[in-house]
Amino acid sequence: MRLLERMRKEWFMVGIVLAIAGAKLKPSVGVHGGPLKPEITVSYIAVATIFFNSGLSLKTEELTSALVHIKLHLFIQIFTLVFFPAAIWLFLQLLSITSINEWLLKGLQTVGCMPPPVSSAVILTKAVGGNEAAAIFNSAFGSFLGIVITPLLLLLFIVRRYIKDWLERKKPPFGAISSSVLLMIIYTTFCDTFSNPHIDLDKFSLVLILFIIVSIQLSFMLLTFIFSTRNNSGFTPADTVAIIFCSTHKSLTLGIPMLKIVFAGHEHLSLISVPLLIYHPAQILLGSVLVPTIKSWMVSRQKGVKLTRPPV
């Protein structure tokens, strides 16, 4: 199962590259008013499909089972949806005086406002052996908070209740469906970019944004680690693992459709989307590289707790 998920993510990364390359080679196909009619197929059908699919794939019974860890959930949700965007905003006040493309900086701010993904944070937490139930709750609940303003989500939970048995039996390929639709959105977004002669992205800004994104991820992972391992924090080593991944990961699946809605018709939409498109693979790559180190730390801490525990 883990191998299939890894293969799907690798296929999706390749798909992003191909979608952008295809948009560069033939932007007229997916441009506004072109053969694909993105003003209809993307703005309405694709975006609605993403949210509908995400709502159906959320297992509300798993949210209920992990609900009791109030302190842990508050920490993750406040860090993700309050501290993260506020810290990015303050950081961008400093970066605004540099020569970095202003639309990439605006895109970086949108990354900070995104909810956590349902998949990658849970997978990495499970790979380390951390608190998987907490990761499931906070990833799913964080995604719910991210789109709670969309009335469609309420409909999704209602629909899922009535077709729950069918979903469990058939196990529809939610991930493949969302990925395919998302690639279409990315393709048409960049078609608009490459067909607009007034938009120019300098390589210097792109390299700096890549460096900034990796630095932000590492800094925030370290920060959550320090906060969650303080004396009397009340968090177990397994809880800390869930906190590290859930607090710092951002959802591309929900993020791109949100940007498509909020910045509909904006000529710089693709530039605003670039930081999120970079952040997503970077968080998976960085998390995968750190899994052995974090797992080793967690195992050693758990052994230390057992050794210091007084005999019964």
Tab-separated table of C-alpha atoms in Angstrom:
chain	number	residue	atom	x	y	z
A	1	MET	CA	0.000	0.000	0.000
A	2	ARG	CA	2.857	2.343	0.893
A	3	LEU	CA	4.611	1.476	-2.396
A	4	LEU	CA	1.476	2.316	-4.397
A	5	GLU	CA	1.145	5.665	-2.621
A	6	ARG	CA	4.786	6.446	-3.336
A	7	MET	CA	4.359	5.529	-7.010
A	8	ARG	CA	1.267	7.745	-7.244
A	9	LYS	CA	3.150	10.717	-5.788
A	10	GLU	CA	6.082	10.175	-8.172
A	11	TRP	CA	3.652	9.995	-11.097
A	12	PHE	CA	2.024	13.219	-9.932
A	13	MET	CA	5.386	15.045	-9.706
A	14	VAL	CA	6.167	13.973	-13.269
A	15	GLY	CA	2.655	15.063	-14.243
A	16	ILE	CA	3.243	18.578	-12.882
A	17	VAL	CA	6.418	18.923	-14.966
A	18	LEU	CA	4.652	17.609	-18.086
A	19	ALA	CA	1.643	19.887	-17.512
A	20	ILE	CA	3.849	22.985	-17.273
A	21	ALA	CA	5.960	21.859	-20.269
A	22	GLY	CA	2.799	21.213	-22.305
A	23	ALA	CA	1.490	24.662	-21.408
A	24	LYS	CA	4.780	26.189	-22.539
A	25	LEU	CA	4.742	24.333	-25.868
A	26	LYS	CA	1.070	24.887	-26.713
A	27	PRO	CA	-0.547	27.516	-24.461
A	28	SER	CA	-3.374	28.170	-26.917
A	29	VAL	CA	-5.053	24.840	-26.036
A	30	GLY	CA	-5.686	25.611	-22.375
A	31	VAL	CA	-5.824	29.398	-22.462
A	32	HIS	CA	-8.985	31.287	-21.518
A	33	GLY	CA	-11.371	30.883	-24.464
A	34	GLY	CA	-9.323	28.028	-25.956
A	35	PRO	CA	-10.466	24.503	-26.937
A	36	LEU	CA	-10.478	23.273	-23.314
A	37	LYS	CA	-12.743	26.132	-22.243
A	38	PRO	CA	-11.066	26.473	-18.794
A	39	GLU	CA	-13.462	29.281	-17.859
A	40	ILE	CA	-16.069	26.498	-17.602
A	41	THR	CA	-14.236	23.164	-17.252
A	42	VAL	CA	-11.719	24.437	-14.680
A	43	SER	CA	-13.479	27.305	-12.919
A	44	TYR	CA	-16.592	25.256	-12.223
A	45	ILE	CA	-16.322	21.543	-13.035
A	46	ALA	CA	-12.687	20.849	-12.005
A	47	VAL	CA	-12.767	22.921	-8.812
A	48	ALA	CA	-16.100	21.419	-7.743
A	49	THR	CA	-14.737	17.920	-8.447
A	50	ILE	CA	-11.685	18.538	-6.245
A	51	PHE	CA	-13.767	19.674	-3.258
A	52	PHE	CA	-16.401	16.981	-3.783
A	53	ASN	CA	-13.745	14.275	-4.029
A	54	SER	CA	-11.909	15.568	-0.950
A	55	GLY	CA	-15.103	15.590	1.084
A	56	LEU	CA	-15.985	12.021	0.131
A	57	SER	CA	-12.500	10.737	0.949
A	58	LEU	CA	-12.473	12.188	4.485
A	59	LYS	CA	-13.353	9.469	6.993
A	60	THR	CA	-15.313	11.322	9.643
A	61	GLU	CA	-15.271	8.292	11.967
A	62	GLU	CA	-11.460	8.633	12.222
A	63	LEU	CA	-11.875	12.257	13.276
A	64	THR	CA	-14.143	11.178	16.130
A	65	SER	CA	-11.733	8.520	17.436
A	66	ALA	CA	-8.895	11.045	17.804
A	67	LEU	CA	-11.023	13.893	19.151
A	68	VAL	CA	-9.975	13.469	22.801
A	69	HIS	CA	-6.429	14.844	22.356
A	70	ILE	CA	-7.579	18.456	22.686
A	71	LYS	CA	-4.211	20.012	23.636
A	72	LEU	CA	-2.406	18.336	20.754
A	73	HIS	CA	-5.034	19.403	18.224
A	74	LEU	CA	-5.077	23.001	19.452
A	75	PHE	CA	-1.296	23.223	19.155
A	76	ILE	CA	-1.274	21.952	15.562
A	77	GLN	CA	-4.259	23.978	14.343
A	78	ILE	CA	-3.085	27.240	15.944
A	79	PHE	CA	0.432	26.773	14.584
A	80	THR	CA	-0.852	25.886	11.089
A	81	LEU	CA	-3.627	28.440	10.654
A	82	VAL	CA	-2.507	31.311	12.940
A	83	PHE	CA	1.236	31.309	13.674
A	84	PHE	CA	2.369	30.051	10.241
A	85	PRO	CA	0.616	32.733	8.130
A	86	ALA	CA	1.441	35.475	10.652
A	87	ALA	CA	5.136	34.541	10.692
A	88	ILE	CA	5.260	34.430	6.892
A	89	TRP	CA	3.605	37.867	6.720
A	90	LEU	CA	6.234	39.363	9.039
A	91	PHE	CA	9.019	37.696	7.055
A	92	LEU	CA	7.613	39.063	3.794
A	93	GLN	CA	7.774	42.616	5.161
A	94	LEU	CA	11.556	42.199	5.123
A	95	LEU	CA	11.626	40.495	1.731
A	96	SER	CA	9.487	43.237	0.164
A	97	ILE	CA	12.524	45.532	0.024
A	98	THR	CA	14.459	42.994	-2.071
A	99	SER	CA	14.330	42.497	-5.841
A	100	ILE	CA	12.400	39.199	-5.612
A	101	ASN	CA	9.353	39.075	-7.890
A	102	GLU	CA	6.452	40.579	-5.911
A	103	TRP	CA	3.950	38.018	-7.205
A	104	LEU	CA	6.108	35.135	-6.009
A	105	LEU	CA	6.154	36.788	-2.581
A	106	LYS	CA	2.370	37.071	-2.651
A	107	GLY	CA	2.298	33.394	-3.559
A	108	LEU	CA	4.472	32.635	-0.553
A	109	GLN	CA	1.900	34.357	1.657
A	110	THR	CA	-0.854	32.177	0.202
A	111	VAL	CA	1.217	29.089	1.068
A	112	GLY	CA	1.188	30.168	4.703
A	113	CYS	CA	-2.602	30.389	4.646
A	114	MET	CA	-3.149	26.884	3.252
A	115	PRO	CA	-4.569	23.996	5.322
A	116	PRO	CA	-2.494	20.834	5.874
A	117	PRO	CA	-2.701	17.937	3.394
A	118	VAL	CA	-4.593	14.781	4.342
A	119	SER	CA	-2.050	12.363	2.863
A	120	SER	CA	1.643	13.273	3.150
A	121	ALA	CA	1.686	14.275	6.839
A	122	VAL	CA	-0.131	11.060	7.792
A	123	ILE	CA	2.130	8.863	5.656
A	124	LEU	CA	5.335	10.366	7.069
A	125	THR	CA	4.017	10.187	10.643
A	126	LYS	CA	3.154	6.519	10.105
A	127	ALA	CA	6.563	5.818	8.541
A	128	VAL	CA	8.273	7.118	11.680
A	129	GLY	CA	5.831	5.329	14.004
A	130	GLY	CA	4.341	8.497	15.464
A	131	ASN	CA	0.807	9.242	16.613
A	132	GLU	CA	-1.038	8.292	13.431
A	133	ALA	CA	-4.517	8.912	14.860
A	134	ALA	CA	-3.545	12.479	15.775
A	135	ALA	CA	-2.036	13.013	12.324
A	136	ILE	CA	-5.222	11.771	10.658
A	137	PHE	CA	-7.394	14.016	12.808
A	138	ASN	CA	-5.377	17.191	12.361
A	139	SER	CA	-4.761	16.720	8.651
A	140	ALA	CA	-8.402	15.978	7.931
A	141	PHE	CA	-9.752	18.563	10.373
A	142	GLY	CA	-7.294	21.179	9.134
A	143	SER	CA	-8.447	20.552	5.573
A	144	PHE	CA	-12.033	20.848	6.757
A	145	LEU	CA	-11.293	24.210	8.364
A	146	GLY	CA	-9.601	25.326	5.168
A	147	ILE	CA	-12.761	24.934	3.105
A	148	VAL	CA	-15.458	25.311	5.746
A	149	ILE	CA	-16.649	28.479	4.049
A	150	THR	CA	-17.590	26.442	1.020
A	151	PRO	CA	-21.227	25.314	1.393
A	152	LEU	CA	-20.433	22.389	-0.864
A	153	LEU	CA	-18.429	20.721	1.904
A	154	LEU	CA	-21.522	20.397	4.068
A	155	LEU	CA	-23.171	18.603	1.200
A	156	LEU	CA	-20.174	16.300	0.855
A	157	PHE	CA	-20.404	15.055	4.449
A	158	ILE	CA	-24.131	14.421	3.994
A	159	VAL	CA	-23.527	12.523	0.775
A	160	ARG	CA	-20.772	10.438	2.377
A	161	ARG	CA	-23.088	9.376	5.190
A	162	TYR	CA	-25.558	7.848	2.743
A	163	ILE	CA	-23.012	6.106	0.512
A	164	LYS	CA	-20.503	5.128	3.214
A	165	ASP	CA	-20.963	1.373	2.706
A	166	TRP	CA	-20.510	1.703	-1.043
A	167	LEU	CA	-17.341	3.751	-0.585
A	168	GLU	CA	-15.856	1.207	1.832
A	169	ARG	CA	-16.700	-1.654	-0.518
A	170	LYS	CA	-15.616	-0.148	-3.846
A	171	LYS	CA	-12.767	2.061	-2.533
A	172	PRO	CA	-12.828	4.603	-5.403
A	173	PRO	CA	-9.404	5.979	-6.463
A	174	PHE	CA	-9.853	9.382	-4.793
A	175	GLY	CA	-6.157	10.195	-5.041
A	176	ALA	CA	-5.911	9.456	-8.760
A	177	ILE	CA	-9.064	11.447	-9.515
A	178	SER	CA	-7.916	14.515	-7.568
A	179	SER	CA	-4.413	14.338	-9.057
A	180	SER	CA	-5.718	14.129	-12.627
A	181	VAL	CA	-8.087	17.070	-12.177
A	182	LEU	CA	-5.383	19.049	-10.399
A	183	LEU	CA	-2.970	18.552	-13.290
A	184	MET	CA	-5.613	19.950	-15.622
A	185	ILE	CA	-5.944	23.052	-13.419
A	186	ILE	CA	-2.154	23.500	-13.314
A	187	TYR	CA	-1.920	23.077	-17.093
A	188	THR	CA	-4.587	25.669	-17.920
A	189	THR	CA	-3.184	28.085	-15.326
A	190	PHE	CA	0.243	28.037	-16.966
A	191	CYS	CA	-1.304	28.235	-20.428
A	192	ASP	CA	-2.601	31.669	-19.432
A	193	THR	CA	0.884	32.587	-18.207
A	194	PHE	CA	2.807	31.529	-21.281
A	195	SER	CA	0.289	33.199	-23.586
A	196	ASN	CA	0.720	36.528	-21.782
A	197	PRO	CA	3.790	38.397	-23.128
A	198	HIS	CA	3.745	40.860	-20.224
A	199	ILE	CA	4.627	38.235	-17.598
A	200	ASP	CA	8.315	37.573	-17.046
A	201	LEU	CA	9.738	35.364	-14.290
A	202	ASP	CA	13.416	35.902	-13.555
A	203	LYS	CA	15.490	32.891	-12.512
A	204	PHE	CA	17.055	34.790	-9.617
A	205	SER	CA	13.659	35.209	-7.916
A	206	LEU	CA	12.789	31.552	-8.530
A	207	VAL	CA	16.037	30.259	-6.992
A	208	LEU	CA	15.626	32.556	-3.978
A	209	ILE	CA	12.028	31.422	-3.438
A	210	LEU	CA	13.172	27.782	-3.535
A	211	PHE	CA	15.855	28.504	-0.924
A	212	ILE	CA	13.376	30.455	1.243
A	213	ILE	CA	10.786	27.666	1.118
A	214	VAL	CA	13.268	24.980	2.205
A	215	SER	CA	14.553	27.297	4.968
A	216	ILE	CA	11.008	27.957	6.194
A	217	GLN	CA	10.206	24.257	6.315
A	218	LEU	CA	13.360	23.364	8.233
A	219	SER	CA	12.947	26.306	10.632
A	220	PHE	CA	9.317	25.535	11.407
A	221	MET	CA	9.993	21.810	11.833
A	222	LEU	CA	12.732	22.696	14.329
A	223	LEU	CA	10.460	25.193	16.064
A	224	THR	CA	7.619	22.688	16.492
A	225	PHE	CA	10.127	20.121	17.750
A	226	ILE	CA	11.464	22.515	20.390
A	227	PHE	CA	7.989	23.573	21.566
A	228	SER	CA	6.604	20.032	21.732
A	229	THR	CA	9.591	18.541	23.590
A	230	ARG	CA	9.776	21.106	26.381
A	231	ASN	CA	9.522	19.879	29.945
A	232	ASN	CA	5.896	19.546	31.049
A	233	SER	CA	4.657	19.962	27.475
A	234	GLY	CA	2.479	16.899	27.957
A	235	PHE	CA	3.330	15.489	24.521
A	236	THR	CA	4.744	12.006	23.960
A	237	PRO	CA	7.504	11.394	21.379
A	238	ALA	CA	4.838	9.949	19.065
A	239	ASP	CA	2.803	13.143	19.493
A	240	THR	CA	5.839	15.238	18.596
A	241	VAL	CA	6.238	13.368	15.302
A	242	ALA	CA	2.627	14.121	14.372
A	243	ILE	CA	3.094	17.772	15.381
A	244	ILE	CA	6.247	18.206	13.264
A	245	PHE	CA	4.649	16.952	10.056
A	246	CYS	CA	1.065	18.179	10.478
A	247	SER	CA	2.039	21.700	11.552
A	248	THR	CA	4.406	22.375	8.655
A	249	HIS	CA	2.806	20.641	5.662
A	250	LYS	CA	0.490	22.480	3.253
A	251	SER	CA	-2.156	21.078	0.901
A	252	LEU	CA	-1.636	21.384	-2.857
A	253	THR	CA	-4.834	19.464	-3.621
A	254	LEU	CA	-7.028	22.027	-1.864
A	255	GLY	CA	-4.663	24.962	-2.331
A	256	ILE	CA	-4.638	25.189	-6.128
A	257	PRO	CA	-8.462	25.189	-6.454
A	258	MET	CA	-8.656	27.829	-3.700
A	259	LEU	CA	-6.200	30.061	-5.546
A	260	LYS	CA	-8.168	29.504	-8.747
A	261	ILE	CA	-11.289	30.797	-6.989
A	262	VAL	CA	-9.746	33.686	-5.029
A	263	PHE	CA	-7.591	34.965	-7.894
A	264	ALA	CA	-9.977	34.082	-10.743
A	265	GLY	CA	-9.084	36.009	-13.885
A	266	HIS	CA	-5.893	37.417	-12.345
A	267	GLU	CA	-3.096	37.629	-14.912
A	268	HIS	CA	-0.462	36.690	-12.306
A	269	LEU	CA	-2.296	33.619	-10.968
A	270	SER	CA	0.379	31.202	-12.178
A	271	LEU	CA	3.169	33.198	-10.489
A	272	ILE	CA	1.168	33.262	-7.276
A	273	SER	CA	0.794	29.468	-7.584
A	274	VAL	CA	4.528	28.791	-8.059
A	275	PRO	CA	5.533	28.848	-4.327
A	276	LEU	CA	2.808	26.285	-3.506
A	277	LEU	CA	3.896	24.108	-6.442
A	278	ILE	CA	7.442	24.202	-5.014
A	279	TYR	CA	6.412	23.783	-1.380
A	280	HIS	CA	4.471	20.575	-2.026
A	281	PRO	CA	7.265	18.362	-3.445
A	282	ALA	CA	9.793	20.007	-1.117
A	283	GLN	CA	7.823	19.006	2.000
A	284	ILE	CA	7.564	15.396	0.810
A	285	LEU	CA	11.247	15.176	-0.148
A	286	LEU	CA	12.444	16.838	3.049
A	287	GLY	CA	10.124	14.734	5.207
A	288	SER	CA	11.266	11.512	3.547
A	289	VAL	CA	14.932	12.410	4.088
A	290	LEU	CA	14.319	13.166	7.782
A	291	VAL	CA	12.214	10.055	8.510
A	292	PRO	CA	15.193	7.860	9.644
A	293	THR	CA	16.582	10.615	11.900
A	294	ILE	CA	13.229	11.411	13.507
A	295	LYS	CA	12.418	7.714	13.924
A	296	SER	CA	15.776	7.095	15.623
A	297	TRP	CA	15.118	10.002	18.008
A	298	MET	CA	11.609	8.779	18.820
A	299	VAL	CA	12.720	5.202	19.521
A	300	SER	CA	15.554	6.377	21.790
A	301	ARG	CA	13.191	8.689	23.695
A	302	GLN	CA	10.617	5.946	24.129
A	303	LYS	CA	13.305	3.586	25.452
A	304	GLY	CA	14.464	6.296	27.846
A	305	VAL	CA	10.925	6.739	29.178
A	306	LYS	CA	10.597	2.991	29.780
A	307	LEU	CA	13.948	2.826	31.598
A	308	THR	CA	13.082	5.733	33.917
A	309	ARG	CA	9.571	4.451	34.669
A	310	PRO	CA	9.415	3.098	38.276
A	311	PRO	CA	8.642	-0.643	38.665
A	312	VAL	CA	5.037	-1.577	39.428
